Short mmCIF file of C-alpha atoms in Angstrom, two decimals:
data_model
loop_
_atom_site.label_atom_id
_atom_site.label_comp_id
_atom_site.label_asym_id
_atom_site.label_seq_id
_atom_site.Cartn_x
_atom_site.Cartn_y
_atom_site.Cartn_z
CA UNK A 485 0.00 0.00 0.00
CA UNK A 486 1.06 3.72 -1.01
CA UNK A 487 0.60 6.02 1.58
CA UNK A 488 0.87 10.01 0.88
CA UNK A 489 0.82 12.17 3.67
CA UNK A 490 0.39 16.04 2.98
CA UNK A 491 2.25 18.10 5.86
CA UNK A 492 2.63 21.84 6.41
CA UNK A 493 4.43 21.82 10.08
CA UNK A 494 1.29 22.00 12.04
CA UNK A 495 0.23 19.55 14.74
CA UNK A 496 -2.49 17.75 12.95
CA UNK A 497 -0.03 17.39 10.15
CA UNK A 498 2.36 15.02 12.49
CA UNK A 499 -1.01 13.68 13.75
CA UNK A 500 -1.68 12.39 10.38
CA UNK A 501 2.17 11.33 9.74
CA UNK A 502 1.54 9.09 13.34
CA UNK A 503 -1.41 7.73 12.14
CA UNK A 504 -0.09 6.85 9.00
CA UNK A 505 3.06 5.22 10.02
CA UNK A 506 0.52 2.77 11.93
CA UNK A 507 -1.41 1.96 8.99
CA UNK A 508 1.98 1.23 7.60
CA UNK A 509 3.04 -0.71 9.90
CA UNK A 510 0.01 -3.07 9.60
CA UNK A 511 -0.25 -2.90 5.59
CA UNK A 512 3.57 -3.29 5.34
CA UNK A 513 2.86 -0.12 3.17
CA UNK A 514 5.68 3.07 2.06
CA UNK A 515 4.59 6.22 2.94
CA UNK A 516 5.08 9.57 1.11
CA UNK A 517 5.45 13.16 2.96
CA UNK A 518 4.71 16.01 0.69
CA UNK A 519 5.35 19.58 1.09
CA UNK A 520 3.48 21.85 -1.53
CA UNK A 521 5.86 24.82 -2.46
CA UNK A 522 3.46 27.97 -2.83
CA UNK A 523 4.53 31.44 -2.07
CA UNK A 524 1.82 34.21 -0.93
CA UNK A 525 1.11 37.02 0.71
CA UNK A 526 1.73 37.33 4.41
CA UNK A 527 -0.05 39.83 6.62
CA UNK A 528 3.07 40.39 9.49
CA UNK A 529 1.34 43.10 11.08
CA UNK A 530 -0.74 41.17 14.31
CA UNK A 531 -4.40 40.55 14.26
CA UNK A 532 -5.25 44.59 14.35
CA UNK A 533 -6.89 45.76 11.57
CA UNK A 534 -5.22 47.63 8.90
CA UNK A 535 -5.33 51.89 9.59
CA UNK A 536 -4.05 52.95 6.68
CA UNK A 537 -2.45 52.45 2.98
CA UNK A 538 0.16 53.16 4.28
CA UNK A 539 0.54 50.66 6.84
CA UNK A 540 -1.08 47.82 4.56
CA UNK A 541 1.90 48.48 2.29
CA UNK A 542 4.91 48.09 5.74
CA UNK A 543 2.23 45.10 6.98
CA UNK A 544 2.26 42.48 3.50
CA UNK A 545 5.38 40.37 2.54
CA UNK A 546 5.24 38.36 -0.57
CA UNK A 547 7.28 35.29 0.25
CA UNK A 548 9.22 34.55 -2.59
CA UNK A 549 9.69 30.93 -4.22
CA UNK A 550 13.24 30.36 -2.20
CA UNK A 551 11.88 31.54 1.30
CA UNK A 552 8.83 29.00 0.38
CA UNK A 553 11.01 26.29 -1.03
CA UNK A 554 13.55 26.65 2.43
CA UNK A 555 10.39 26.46 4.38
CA UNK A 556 9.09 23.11 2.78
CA UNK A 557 12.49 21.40 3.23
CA UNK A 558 12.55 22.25 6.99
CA UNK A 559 8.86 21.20 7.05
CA UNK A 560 9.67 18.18 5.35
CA UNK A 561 13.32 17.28 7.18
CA UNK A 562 11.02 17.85 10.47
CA UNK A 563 8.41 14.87 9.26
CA UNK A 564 10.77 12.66 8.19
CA UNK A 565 12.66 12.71 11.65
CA UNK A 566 8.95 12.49 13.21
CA UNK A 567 8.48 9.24 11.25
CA UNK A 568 12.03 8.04 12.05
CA UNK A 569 11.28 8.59 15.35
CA UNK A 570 8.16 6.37 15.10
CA UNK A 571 9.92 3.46 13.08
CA UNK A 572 9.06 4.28 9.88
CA UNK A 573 11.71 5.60 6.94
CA UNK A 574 9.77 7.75 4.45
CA UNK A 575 10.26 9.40 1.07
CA UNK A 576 9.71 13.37 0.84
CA UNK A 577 8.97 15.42 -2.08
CA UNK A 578 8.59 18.66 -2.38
CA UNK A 579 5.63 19.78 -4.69
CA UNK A 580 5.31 23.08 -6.21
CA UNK A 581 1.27 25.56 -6.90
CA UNK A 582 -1.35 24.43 -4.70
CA UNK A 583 -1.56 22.39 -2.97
CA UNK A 584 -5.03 20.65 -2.99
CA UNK A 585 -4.37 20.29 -7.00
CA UNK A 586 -0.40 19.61 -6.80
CA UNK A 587 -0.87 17.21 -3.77
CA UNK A 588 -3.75 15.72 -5.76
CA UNK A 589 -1.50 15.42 -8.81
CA UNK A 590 1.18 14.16 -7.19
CA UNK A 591 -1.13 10.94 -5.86
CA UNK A 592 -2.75 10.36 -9.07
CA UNK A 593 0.98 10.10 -11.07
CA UNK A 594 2.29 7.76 -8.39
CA UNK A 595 -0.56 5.57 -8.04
CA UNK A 596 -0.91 6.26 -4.19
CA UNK A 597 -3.67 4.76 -2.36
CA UNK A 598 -4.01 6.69 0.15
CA UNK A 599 -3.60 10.39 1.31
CA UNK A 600 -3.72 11.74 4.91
CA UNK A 601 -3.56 15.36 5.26
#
């Protein structure tokens, strides 16, 4: 069995990445990590709303493709120790656009049965 689990360094992410490794475990199955590279627009000014143009303009960052790409790896570095930790070695692949269709993509080219994000 071909297990694909989506991760984006949140908690439920390695809660999916634990459940999976047991599923492997009992299917004698490979799993997958993914990491879908897509830079945005980050709001880094705190939950208050915007006052001004002017302060719109010093609040967004567009992440550029490096920045996102450096992010993934660490997300994805982070997952596979995770999964190391929990007996299971993985493969990791960083995706790139977004994720729902590149993560989508990615499981229909490699025939994987199953994705946990």
């Amino acid at each position: 069995m071909k297990l694909l689990v989506a991760v984006d360094g949140s908690s439920e992410a390695d809660d999916a990445l634990a459940h999976a490794t047991d599923i492997a475990d009992a299917t004698n199955g490979s799993i997958t990590v993914a990491y879908a590279v897509d830079p945005a627009i980050y709001d880094v000014g705190g939950s208050a709303p915007v006052s001004s143009l002017s302060d719109a303009e010093r609040r967004l960052l567009v992440e550029d493709v490096e920045d996102a790409e450096n992010r993934g790896l660490d997300v994805l570095e982070e997952a596979a120790a995770l999964a190391a930790e929990l007996g299971q070695d993985v493969e990791t692949e960083l995706l790139y656009g977004d994720p729902v269709v590149a993560i989508t993509d990615y499981a229909e080219s490699e025939g994987v049965d199953v994705i946990y994000v």
